[in-house]
PDB file of C-alpha atoms in Angstrom:
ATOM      1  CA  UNK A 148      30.276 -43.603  17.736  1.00 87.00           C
ATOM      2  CA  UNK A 149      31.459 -46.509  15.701  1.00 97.00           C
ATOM      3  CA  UNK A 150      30.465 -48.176  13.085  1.00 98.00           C
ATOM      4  CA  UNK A 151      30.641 -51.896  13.023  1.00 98.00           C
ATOM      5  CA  UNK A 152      29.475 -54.350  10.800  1.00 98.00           C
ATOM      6  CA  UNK A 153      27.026 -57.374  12.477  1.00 98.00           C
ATOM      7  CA  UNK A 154      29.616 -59.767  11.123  1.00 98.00           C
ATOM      8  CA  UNK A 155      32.343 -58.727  12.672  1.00 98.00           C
ATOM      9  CA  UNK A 156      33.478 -59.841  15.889  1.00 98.00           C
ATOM     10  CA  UNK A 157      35.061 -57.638  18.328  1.00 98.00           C
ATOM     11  CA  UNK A 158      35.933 -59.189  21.595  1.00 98.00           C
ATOM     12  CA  UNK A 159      35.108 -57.602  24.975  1.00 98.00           C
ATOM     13  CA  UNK A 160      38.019 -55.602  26.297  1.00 98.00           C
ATOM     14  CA  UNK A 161      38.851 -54.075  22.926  1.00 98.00           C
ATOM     15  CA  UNK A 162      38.883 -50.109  22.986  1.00 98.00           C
ATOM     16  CA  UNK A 163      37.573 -48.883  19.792  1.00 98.00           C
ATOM     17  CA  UNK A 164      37.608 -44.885  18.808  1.00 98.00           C
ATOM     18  CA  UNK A 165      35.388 -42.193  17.779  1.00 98.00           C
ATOM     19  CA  UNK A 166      34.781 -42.744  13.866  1.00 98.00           C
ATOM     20  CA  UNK A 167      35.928 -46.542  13.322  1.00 98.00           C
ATOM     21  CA  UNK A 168      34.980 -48.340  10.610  1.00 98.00           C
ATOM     22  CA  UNK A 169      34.880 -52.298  11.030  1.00 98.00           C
ATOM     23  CA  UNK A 170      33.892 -53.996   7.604  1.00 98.00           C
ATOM     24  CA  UNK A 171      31.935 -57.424   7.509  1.00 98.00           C
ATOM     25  CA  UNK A 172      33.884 -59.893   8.782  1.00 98.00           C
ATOM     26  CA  UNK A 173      36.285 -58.588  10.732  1.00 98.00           C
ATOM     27  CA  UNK A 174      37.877 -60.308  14.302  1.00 98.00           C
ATOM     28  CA  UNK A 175      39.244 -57.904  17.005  1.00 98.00           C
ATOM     29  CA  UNK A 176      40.842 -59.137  19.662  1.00 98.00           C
ATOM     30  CA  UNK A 177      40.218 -58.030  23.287  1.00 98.00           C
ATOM     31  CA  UNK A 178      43.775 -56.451  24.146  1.00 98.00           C
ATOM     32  CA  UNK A 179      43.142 -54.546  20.300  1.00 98.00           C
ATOM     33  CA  UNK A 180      42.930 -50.859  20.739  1.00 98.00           C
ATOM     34  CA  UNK A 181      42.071 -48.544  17.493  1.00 98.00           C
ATOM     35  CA  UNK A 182      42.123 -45.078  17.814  1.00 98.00           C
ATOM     36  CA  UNK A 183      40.073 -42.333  16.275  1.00 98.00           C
ATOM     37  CA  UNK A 184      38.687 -42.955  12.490  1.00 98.00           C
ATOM     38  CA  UNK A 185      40.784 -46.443  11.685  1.00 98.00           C
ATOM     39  CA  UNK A 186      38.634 -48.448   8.864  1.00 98.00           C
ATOM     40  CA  UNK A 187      39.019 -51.958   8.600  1.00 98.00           C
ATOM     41  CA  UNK A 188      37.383 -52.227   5.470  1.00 98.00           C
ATOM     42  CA  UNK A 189      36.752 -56.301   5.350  1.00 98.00           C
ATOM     43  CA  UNK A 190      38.029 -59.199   7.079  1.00 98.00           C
ATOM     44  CA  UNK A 191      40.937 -58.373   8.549  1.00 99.00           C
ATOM     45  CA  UNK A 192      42.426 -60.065  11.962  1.00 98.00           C
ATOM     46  CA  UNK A 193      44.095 -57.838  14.476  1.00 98.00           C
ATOM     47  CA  UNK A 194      45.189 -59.709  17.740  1.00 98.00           C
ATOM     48  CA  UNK A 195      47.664 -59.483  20.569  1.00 97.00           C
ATOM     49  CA  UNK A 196      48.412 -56.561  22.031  1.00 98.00           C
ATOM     50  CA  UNK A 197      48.162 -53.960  18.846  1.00 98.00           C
ATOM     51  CA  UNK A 198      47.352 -50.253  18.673  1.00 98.00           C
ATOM     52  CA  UNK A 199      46.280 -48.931  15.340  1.00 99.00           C
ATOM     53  CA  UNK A 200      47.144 -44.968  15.538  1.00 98.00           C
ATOM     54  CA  UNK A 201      44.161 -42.574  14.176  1.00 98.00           C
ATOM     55  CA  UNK A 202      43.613 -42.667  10.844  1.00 98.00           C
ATOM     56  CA  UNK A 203      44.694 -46.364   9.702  1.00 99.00           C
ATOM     57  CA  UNK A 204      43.139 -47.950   6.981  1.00 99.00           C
ATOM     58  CA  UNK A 205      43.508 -51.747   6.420  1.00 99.00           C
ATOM     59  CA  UNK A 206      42.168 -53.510   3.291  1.00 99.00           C
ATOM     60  CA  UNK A 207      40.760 -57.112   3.103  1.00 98.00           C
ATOM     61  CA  UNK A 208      42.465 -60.159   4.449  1.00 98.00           C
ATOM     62  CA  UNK A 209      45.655 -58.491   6.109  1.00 99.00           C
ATOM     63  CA  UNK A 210      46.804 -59.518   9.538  1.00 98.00           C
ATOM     64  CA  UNK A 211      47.858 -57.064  12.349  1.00 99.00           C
ATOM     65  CA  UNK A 212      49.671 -58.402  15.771  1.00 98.00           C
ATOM     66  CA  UNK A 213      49.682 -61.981  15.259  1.00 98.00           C
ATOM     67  CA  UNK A 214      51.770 -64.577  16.728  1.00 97.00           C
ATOM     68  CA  UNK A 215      55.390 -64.052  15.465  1.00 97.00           C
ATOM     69  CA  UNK A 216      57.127 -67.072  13.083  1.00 97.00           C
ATOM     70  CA  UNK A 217      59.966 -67.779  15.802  1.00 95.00           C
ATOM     71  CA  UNK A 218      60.228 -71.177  18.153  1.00 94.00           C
ATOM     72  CA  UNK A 219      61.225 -69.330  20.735  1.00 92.00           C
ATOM     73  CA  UNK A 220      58.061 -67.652  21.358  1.00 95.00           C
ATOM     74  CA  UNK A 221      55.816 -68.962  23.685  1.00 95.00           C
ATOM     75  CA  UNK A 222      53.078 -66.777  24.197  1.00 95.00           C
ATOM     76  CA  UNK A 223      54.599 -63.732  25.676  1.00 95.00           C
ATOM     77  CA  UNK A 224      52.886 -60.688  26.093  1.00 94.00           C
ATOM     78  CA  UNK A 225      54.346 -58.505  23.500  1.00 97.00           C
ATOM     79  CA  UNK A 226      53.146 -56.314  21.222  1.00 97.00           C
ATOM     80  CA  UNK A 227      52.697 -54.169  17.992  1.00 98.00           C
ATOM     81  CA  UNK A 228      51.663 -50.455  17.163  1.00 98.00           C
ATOM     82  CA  UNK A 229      50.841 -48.838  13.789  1.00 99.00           C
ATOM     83  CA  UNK A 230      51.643 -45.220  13.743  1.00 98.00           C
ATOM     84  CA  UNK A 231      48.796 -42.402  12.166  1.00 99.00           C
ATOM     85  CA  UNK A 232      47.782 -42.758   8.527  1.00 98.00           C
ATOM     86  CA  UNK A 233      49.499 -45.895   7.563  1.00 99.00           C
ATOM     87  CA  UNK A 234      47.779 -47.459   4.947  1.00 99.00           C
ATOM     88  CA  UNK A 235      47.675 -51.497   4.960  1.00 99.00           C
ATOM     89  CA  UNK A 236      47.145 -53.184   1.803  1.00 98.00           C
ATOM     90  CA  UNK A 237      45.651 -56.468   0.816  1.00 98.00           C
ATOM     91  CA  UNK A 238      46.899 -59.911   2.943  1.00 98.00           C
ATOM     92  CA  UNK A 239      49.779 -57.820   3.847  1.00 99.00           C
ATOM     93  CA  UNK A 240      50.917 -59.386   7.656  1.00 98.00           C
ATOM     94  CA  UNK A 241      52.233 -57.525  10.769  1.00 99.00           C
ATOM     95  CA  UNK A 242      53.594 -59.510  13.540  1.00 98.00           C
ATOM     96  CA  UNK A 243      53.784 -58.994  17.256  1.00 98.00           C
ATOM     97  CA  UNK A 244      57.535 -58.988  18.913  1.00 98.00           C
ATOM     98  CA  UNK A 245      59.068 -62.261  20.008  1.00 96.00           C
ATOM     99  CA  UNK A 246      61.406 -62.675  22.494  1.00 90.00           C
ATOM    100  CA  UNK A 247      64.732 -61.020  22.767  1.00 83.00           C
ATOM    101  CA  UNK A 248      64.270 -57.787  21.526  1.00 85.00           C
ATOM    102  CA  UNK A 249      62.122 -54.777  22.442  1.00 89.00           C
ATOM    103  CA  UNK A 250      58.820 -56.434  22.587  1.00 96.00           C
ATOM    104  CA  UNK A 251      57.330 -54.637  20.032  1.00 98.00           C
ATOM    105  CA  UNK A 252      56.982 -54.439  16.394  1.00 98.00           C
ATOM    106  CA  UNK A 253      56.484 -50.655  15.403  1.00 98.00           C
ATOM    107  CA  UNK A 254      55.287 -49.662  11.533  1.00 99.00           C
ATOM    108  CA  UNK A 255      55.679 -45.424  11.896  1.00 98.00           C
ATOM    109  CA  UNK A 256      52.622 -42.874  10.687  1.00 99.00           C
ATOM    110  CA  UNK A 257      52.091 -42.258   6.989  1.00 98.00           C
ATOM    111  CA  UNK A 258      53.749 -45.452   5.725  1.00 99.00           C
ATOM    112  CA  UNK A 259      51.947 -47.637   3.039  1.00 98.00           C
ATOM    113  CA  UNK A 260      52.631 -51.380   2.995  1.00 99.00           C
ATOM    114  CA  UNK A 261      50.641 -52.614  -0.202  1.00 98.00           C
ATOM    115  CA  UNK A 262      49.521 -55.951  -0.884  1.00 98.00           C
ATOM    116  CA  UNK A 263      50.922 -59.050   0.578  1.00 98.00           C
ATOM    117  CA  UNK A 264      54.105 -57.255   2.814  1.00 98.00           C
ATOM    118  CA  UNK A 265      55.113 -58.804   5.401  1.00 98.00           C
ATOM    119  CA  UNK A 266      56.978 -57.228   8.569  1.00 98.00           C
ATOM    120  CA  UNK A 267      58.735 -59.982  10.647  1.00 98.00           C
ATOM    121  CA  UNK A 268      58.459 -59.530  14.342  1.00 98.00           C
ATOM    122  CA  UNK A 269      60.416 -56.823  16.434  1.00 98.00           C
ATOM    123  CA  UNK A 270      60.581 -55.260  13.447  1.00 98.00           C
ATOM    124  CA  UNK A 271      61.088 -51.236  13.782  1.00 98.00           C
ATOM    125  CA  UNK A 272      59.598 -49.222  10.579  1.00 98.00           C
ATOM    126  CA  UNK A 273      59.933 -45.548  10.310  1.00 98.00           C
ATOM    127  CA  UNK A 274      57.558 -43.023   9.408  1.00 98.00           C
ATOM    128  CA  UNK A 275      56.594 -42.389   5.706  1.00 98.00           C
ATOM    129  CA  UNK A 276      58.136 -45.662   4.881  1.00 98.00           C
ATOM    130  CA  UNK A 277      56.786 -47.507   0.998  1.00 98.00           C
ATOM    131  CA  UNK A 278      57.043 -51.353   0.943  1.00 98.00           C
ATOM    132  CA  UNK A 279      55.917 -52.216  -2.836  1.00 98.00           C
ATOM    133  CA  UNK A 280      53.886 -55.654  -3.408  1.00 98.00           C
ATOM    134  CA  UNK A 281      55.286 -58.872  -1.797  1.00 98.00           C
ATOM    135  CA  UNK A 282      58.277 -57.173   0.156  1.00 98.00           C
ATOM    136  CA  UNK A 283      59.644 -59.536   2.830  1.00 98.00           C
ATOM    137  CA  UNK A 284      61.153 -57.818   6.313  1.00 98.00           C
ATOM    138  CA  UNK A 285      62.817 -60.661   8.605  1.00 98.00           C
ATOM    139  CA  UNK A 286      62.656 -60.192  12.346  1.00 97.00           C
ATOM    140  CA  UNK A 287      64.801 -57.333  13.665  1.00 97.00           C
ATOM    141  CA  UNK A 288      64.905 -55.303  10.802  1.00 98.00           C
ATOM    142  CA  UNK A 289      65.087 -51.285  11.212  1.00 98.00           C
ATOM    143  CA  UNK A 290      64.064 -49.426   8.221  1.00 98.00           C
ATOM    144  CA  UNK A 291      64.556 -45.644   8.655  1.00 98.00           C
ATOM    145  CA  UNK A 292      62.170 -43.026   7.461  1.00 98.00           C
ATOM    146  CA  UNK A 293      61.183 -42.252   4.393  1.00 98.00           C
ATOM    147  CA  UNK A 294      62.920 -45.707   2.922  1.00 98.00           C
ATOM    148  CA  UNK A 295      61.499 -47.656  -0.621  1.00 98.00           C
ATOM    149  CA  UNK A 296      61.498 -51.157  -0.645  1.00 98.00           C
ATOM    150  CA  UNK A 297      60.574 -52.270  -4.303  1.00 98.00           C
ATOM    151  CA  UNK A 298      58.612 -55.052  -4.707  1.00 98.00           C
ATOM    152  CA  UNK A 299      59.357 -58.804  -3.963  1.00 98.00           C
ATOM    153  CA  UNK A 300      62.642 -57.207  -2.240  1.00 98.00           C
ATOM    154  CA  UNK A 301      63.737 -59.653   0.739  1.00 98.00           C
ATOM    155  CA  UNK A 302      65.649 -58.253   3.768  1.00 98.00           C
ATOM    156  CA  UNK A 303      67.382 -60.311   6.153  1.00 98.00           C
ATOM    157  CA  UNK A 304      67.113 -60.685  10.123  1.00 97.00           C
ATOM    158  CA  UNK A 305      68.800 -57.539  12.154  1.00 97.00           C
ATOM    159  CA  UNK A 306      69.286 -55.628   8.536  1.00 98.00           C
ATOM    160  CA  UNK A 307      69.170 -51.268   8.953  1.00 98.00           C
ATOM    161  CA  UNK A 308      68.222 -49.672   6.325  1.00 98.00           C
ATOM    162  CA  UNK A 309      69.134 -45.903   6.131  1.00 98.00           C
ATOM    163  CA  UNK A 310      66.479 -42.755   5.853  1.00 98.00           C
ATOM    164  CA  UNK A 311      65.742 -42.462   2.601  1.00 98.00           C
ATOM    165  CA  UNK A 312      66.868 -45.203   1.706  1.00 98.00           C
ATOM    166  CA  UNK A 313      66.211 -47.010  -1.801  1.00 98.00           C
ATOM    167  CA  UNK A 314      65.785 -50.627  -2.237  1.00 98.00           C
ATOM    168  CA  UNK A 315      65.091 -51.886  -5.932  1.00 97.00           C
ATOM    169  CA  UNK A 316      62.780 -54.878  -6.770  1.00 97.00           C
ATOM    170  CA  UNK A 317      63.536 -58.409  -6.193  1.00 97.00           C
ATOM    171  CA  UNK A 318      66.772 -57.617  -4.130  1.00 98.00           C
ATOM    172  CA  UNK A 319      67.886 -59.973  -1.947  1.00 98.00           C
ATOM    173  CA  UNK A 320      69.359 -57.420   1.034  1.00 98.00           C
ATOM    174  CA  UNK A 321      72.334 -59.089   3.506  1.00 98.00           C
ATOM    175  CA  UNK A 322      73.590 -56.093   4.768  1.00 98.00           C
ATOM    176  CA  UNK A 323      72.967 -52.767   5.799  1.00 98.00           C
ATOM    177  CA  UNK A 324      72.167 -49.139   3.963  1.00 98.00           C
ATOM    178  CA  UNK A 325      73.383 -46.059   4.815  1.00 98.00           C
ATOM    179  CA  UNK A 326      71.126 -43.287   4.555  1.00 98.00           C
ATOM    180  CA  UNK A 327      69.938 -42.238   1.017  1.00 98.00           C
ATOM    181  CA  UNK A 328      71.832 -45.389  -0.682  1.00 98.00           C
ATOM    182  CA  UNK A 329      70.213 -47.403  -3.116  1.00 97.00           C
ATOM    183  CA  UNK A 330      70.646 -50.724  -3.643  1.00 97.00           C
ATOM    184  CA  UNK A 331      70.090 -53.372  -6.526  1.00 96.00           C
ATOM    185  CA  UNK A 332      70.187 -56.782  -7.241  1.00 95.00           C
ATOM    186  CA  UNK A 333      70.772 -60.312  -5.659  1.00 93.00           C
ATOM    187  CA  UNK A 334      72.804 -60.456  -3.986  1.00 94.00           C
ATOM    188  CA  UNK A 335      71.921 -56.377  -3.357  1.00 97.00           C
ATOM    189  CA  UNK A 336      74.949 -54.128  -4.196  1.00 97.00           C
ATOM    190  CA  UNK A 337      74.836 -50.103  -3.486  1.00 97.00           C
ATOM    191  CA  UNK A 338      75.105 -48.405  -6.963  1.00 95.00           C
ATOM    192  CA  UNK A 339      74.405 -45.028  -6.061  1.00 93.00           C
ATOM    193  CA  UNK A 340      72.146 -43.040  -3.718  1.00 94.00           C
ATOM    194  CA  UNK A 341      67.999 -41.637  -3.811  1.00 96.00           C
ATOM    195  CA  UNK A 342      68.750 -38.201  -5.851  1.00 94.00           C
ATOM    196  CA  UNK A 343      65.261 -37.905  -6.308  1.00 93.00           C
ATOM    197  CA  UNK A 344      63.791 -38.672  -2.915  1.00 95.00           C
ATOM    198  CA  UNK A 345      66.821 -36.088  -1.399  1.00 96.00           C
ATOM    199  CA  UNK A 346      65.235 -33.894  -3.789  1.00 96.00           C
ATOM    200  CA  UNK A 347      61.829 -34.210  -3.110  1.00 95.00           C
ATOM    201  CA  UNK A 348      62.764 -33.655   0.553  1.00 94.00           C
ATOM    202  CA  UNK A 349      64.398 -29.972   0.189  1.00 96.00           C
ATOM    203  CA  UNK A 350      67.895 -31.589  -0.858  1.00 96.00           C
ATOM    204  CA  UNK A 351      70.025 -28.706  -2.586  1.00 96.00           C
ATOM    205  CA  UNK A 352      72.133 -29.250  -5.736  1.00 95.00           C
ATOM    206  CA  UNK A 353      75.315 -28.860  -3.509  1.00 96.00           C
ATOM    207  CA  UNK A 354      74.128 -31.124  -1.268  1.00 97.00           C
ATOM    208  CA  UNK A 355      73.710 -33.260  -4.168  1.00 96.00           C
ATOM    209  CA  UNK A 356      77.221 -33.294  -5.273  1.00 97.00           C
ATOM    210  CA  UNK A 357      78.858 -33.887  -2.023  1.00 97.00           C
ATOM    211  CA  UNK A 358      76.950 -36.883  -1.541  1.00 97.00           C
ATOM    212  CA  UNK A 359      78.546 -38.173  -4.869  1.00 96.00           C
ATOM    213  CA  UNK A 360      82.007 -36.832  -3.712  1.00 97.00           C
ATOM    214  CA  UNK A 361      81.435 -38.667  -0.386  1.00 97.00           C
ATOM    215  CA  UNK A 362      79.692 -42.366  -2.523  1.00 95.00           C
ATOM    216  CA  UNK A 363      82.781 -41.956  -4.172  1.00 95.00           C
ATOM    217  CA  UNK A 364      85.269 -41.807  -1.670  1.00 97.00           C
ATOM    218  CA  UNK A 365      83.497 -44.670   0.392  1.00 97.00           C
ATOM    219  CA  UNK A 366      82.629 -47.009  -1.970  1.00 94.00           C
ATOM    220  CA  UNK A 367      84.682 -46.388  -5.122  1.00 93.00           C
ATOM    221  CA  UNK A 368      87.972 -45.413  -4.379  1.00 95.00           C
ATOM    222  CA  UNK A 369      90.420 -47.911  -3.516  1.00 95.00           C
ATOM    223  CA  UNK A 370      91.978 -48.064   0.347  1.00 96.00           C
ATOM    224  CA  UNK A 371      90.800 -49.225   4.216  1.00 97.00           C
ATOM    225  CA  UNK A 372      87.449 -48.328   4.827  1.00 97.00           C
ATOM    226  CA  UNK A 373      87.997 -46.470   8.364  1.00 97.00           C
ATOM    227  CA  UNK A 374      90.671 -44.298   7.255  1.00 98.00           C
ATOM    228  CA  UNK A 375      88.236 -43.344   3.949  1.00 98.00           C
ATOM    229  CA  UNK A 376      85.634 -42.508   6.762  1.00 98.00           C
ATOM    230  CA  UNK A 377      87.520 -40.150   8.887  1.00 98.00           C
ATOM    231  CA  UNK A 378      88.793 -38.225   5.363  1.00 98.00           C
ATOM    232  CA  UNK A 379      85.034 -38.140   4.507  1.00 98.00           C
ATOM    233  CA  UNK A 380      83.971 -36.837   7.721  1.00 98.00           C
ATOM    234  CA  UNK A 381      86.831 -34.144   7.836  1.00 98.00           C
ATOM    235  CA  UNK A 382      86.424 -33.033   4.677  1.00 97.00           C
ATOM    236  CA  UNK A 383      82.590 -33.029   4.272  1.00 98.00           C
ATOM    237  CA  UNK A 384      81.299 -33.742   7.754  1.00 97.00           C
ATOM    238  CA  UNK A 385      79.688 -30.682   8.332  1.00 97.00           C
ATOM    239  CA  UNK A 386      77.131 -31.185   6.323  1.00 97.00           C
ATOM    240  CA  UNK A 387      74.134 -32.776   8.081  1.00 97.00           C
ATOM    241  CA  UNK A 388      73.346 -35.607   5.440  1.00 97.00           C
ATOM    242  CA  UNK A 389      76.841 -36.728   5.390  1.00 98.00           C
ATOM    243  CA  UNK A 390      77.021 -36.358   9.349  1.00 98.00           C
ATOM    244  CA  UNK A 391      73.718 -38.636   9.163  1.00 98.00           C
ATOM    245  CA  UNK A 392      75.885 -41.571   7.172  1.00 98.00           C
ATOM    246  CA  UNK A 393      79.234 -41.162   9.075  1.00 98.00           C
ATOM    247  CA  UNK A 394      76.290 -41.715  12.081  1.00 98.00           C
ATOM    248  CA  UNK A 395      74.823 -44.590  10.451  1.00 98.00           C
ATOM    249  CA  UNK A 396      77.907 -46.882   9.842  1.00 98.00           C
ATOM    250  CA  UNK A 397      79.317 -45.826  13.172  1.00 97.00           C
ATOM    251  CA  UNK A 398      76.238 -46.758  14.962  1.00 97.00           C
ATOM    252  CA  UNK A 399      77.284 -49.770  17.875  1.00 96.00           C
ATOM    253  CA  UNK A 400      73.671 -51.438  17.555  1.00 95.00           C
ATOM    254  CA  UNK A 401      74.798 -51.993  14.559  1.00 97.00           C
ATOM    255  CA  UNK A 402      75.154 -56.202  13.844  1.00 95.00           C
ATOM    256  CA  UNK A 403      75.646 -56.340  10.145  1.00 97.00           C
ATOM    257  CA  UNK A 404      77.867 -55.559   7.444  1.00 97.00           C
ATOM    258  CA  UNK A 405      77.951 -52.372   5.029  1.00 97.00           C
ATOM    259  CA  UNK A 406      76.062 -53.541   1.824  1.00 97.00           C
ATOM    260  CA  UNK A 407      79.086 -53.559  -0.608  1.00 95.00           C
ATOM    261  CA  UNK A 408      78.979 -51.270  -3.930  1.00 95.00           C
ATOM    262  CA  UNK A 409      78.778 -52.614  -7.636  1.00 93.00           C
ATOM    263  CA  UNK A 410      76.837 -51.453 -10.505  1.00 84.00           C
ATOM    264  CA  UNK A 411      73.782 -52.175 -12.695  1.00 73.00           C
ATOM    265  CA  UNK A 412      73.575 -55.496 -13.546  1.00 60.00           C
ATOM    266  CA  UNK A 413      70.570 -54.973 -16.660  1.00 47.00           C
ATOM    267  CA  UNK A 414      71.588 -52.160 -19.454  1.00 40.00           C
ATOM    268  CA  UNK A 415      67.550 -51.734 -19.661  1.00 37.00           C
ATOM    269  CA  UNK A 416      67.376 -50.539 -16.287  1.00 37.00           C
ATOM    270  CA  UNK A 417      70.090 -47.623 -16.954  1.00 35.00           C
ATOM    271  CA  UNK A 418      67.223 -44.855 -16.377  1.00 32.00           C
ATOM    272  CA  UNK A 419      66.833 -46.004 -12.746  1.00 35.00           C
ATOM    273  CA  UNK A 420      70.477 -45.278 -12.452  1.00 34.00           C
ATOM    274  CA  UNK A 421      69.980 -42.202 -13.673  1.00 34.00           C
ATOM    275  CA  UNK A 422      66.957 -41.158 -11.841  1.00 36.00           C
ATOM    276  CA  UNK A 423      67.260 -43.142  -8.193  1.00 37.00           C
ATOM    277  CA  UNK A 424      71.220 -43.268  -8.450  1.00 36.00           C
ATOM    278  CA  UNK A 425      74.537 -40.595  -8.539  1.00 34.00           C
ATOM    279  CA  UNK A 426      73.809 -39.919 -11.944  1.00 33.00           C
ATOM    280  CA  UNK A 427      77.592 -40.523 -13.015  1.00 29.00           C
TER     281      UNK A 427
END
């Protein structure tokens, strides 16, 4: 019930679905299993232990499940899954876990990674996740649903990024993101949060503004950071987005920094501000 190219090579073990697709040139390794309807359009590698949900669709020359960049790996059996729908773009790369962590990398359903991503082993990616063209994830990194990470944006070992998160392009991120923040620059500095992406989602216009009150009262106004915490969460923490950030920065696992706040660096790029940030 599949259809697979003469040219490809899919070793013996491998479970392949109803309705696959495997383009000319394509190498499957023997622990590889593909559900229902996943095209692999041309020469793409998946190896290791990987499952590739219903659904994906991988474009020429990406990788799925090799060997992760880390010394300490020697050939463990981990692994790596690819959630429903996720589209994988040209040479974009996808490596199995290492060592040390959970010992698997997880991409979510519906994401897209276009061309040339790279997610770093043990990596966990939420559902609906965007990483634009040449975005770098090093190992560890937890990006929540929903999150967009703008192109040739680098983001360090063990960084969490929050849902809905907003990276721009070419940031260089250190530290973490609470939920909805978005982030600019390199060193990346949180200049306001995803208005349109809360909107998009059912976000109201209340909502709206006590996520400014509550940006402002974290990151703007002077005094210790815990005590501005517990104000925010008494005074707005019954709202659920503002629960999910009081959540976020209070979670143990947890081994980074809060990305600190600044402002716009380039007066050109004022109408990102205005669309992606507060709007203040």
């Amino acid at each position: 019930m599949a259809d697979i190219h003469p040219t490809a090579s899919v070793a013996e073990g491998a479970v392949i679905g109803d309705g696959c697709r495997i383009g000319p040139g394509c190498v499957i390794g023997p622990e590889v299993v593909l559900e229902d309807n996943v095209e692999l359009i041309a020469h793409v590698i998946v190896e290791g232990r990987t499952r590739l949900g219903a659904g994906v669709r991988v474009f020429p020359f990406a990788t799925i499940g090799m060997a992760p960049q880390d010394l300490k790996y020697k050939n463990e059996p981990t692994g790596c899954v690819i959630g429903a729908g996720t589209l994988v773009r040209e040479g974009a790369t996808i490596h199995r876990a290492s060592v040390g962590g959970s010992g698997i990398t997880t991409v979510g359903a519906n994401c897209m990674l276009m061309a040339v991503a790279h997610v770093a082993h043990d990596c966990v990616v939420g559902d609906g996740v965007i990483l634009a063209n040449n975005v770098m994830l090093g190992g560890h990194v937890h990006v929540d649903a929903g999150a967009f990470i703008g192109g040739g944006a680098a983001v360090h070992q063990t960084v969490r990024i929050g849902r809905l998160a907003m990276v721009s392009g070419l940031a260089g991120v250190t530290n973490d993101i609470p939920p909805f923040g978005y982030v600019f620059g390199l060193p990346a500095r949180l200049v306001g949060f995803n208005k349109i992406g809360l909107l998009r989602r059912g976000a109201s216009r209340d909502q709206l503004r006590t996520l400014r009150d509550v940006n402002n009262l974290l990151f703007k106004e002077p005094g210790e950071f815990s005590a501005k915490l517990a104000e925010a969460e008494s005074r707005y923490g019954a709202d659920p987005l503002v629960a999910e950030i009081i959540a976020f920065v209070r979670n143990p696992a947890r081994r980074r920094q809060l990305v600190r706040p600044g402002r716009m660096a380039a007066p050109e790029l004022g109408g990102v501000e205005e669309e992606n940030g507060d709007g203040s």
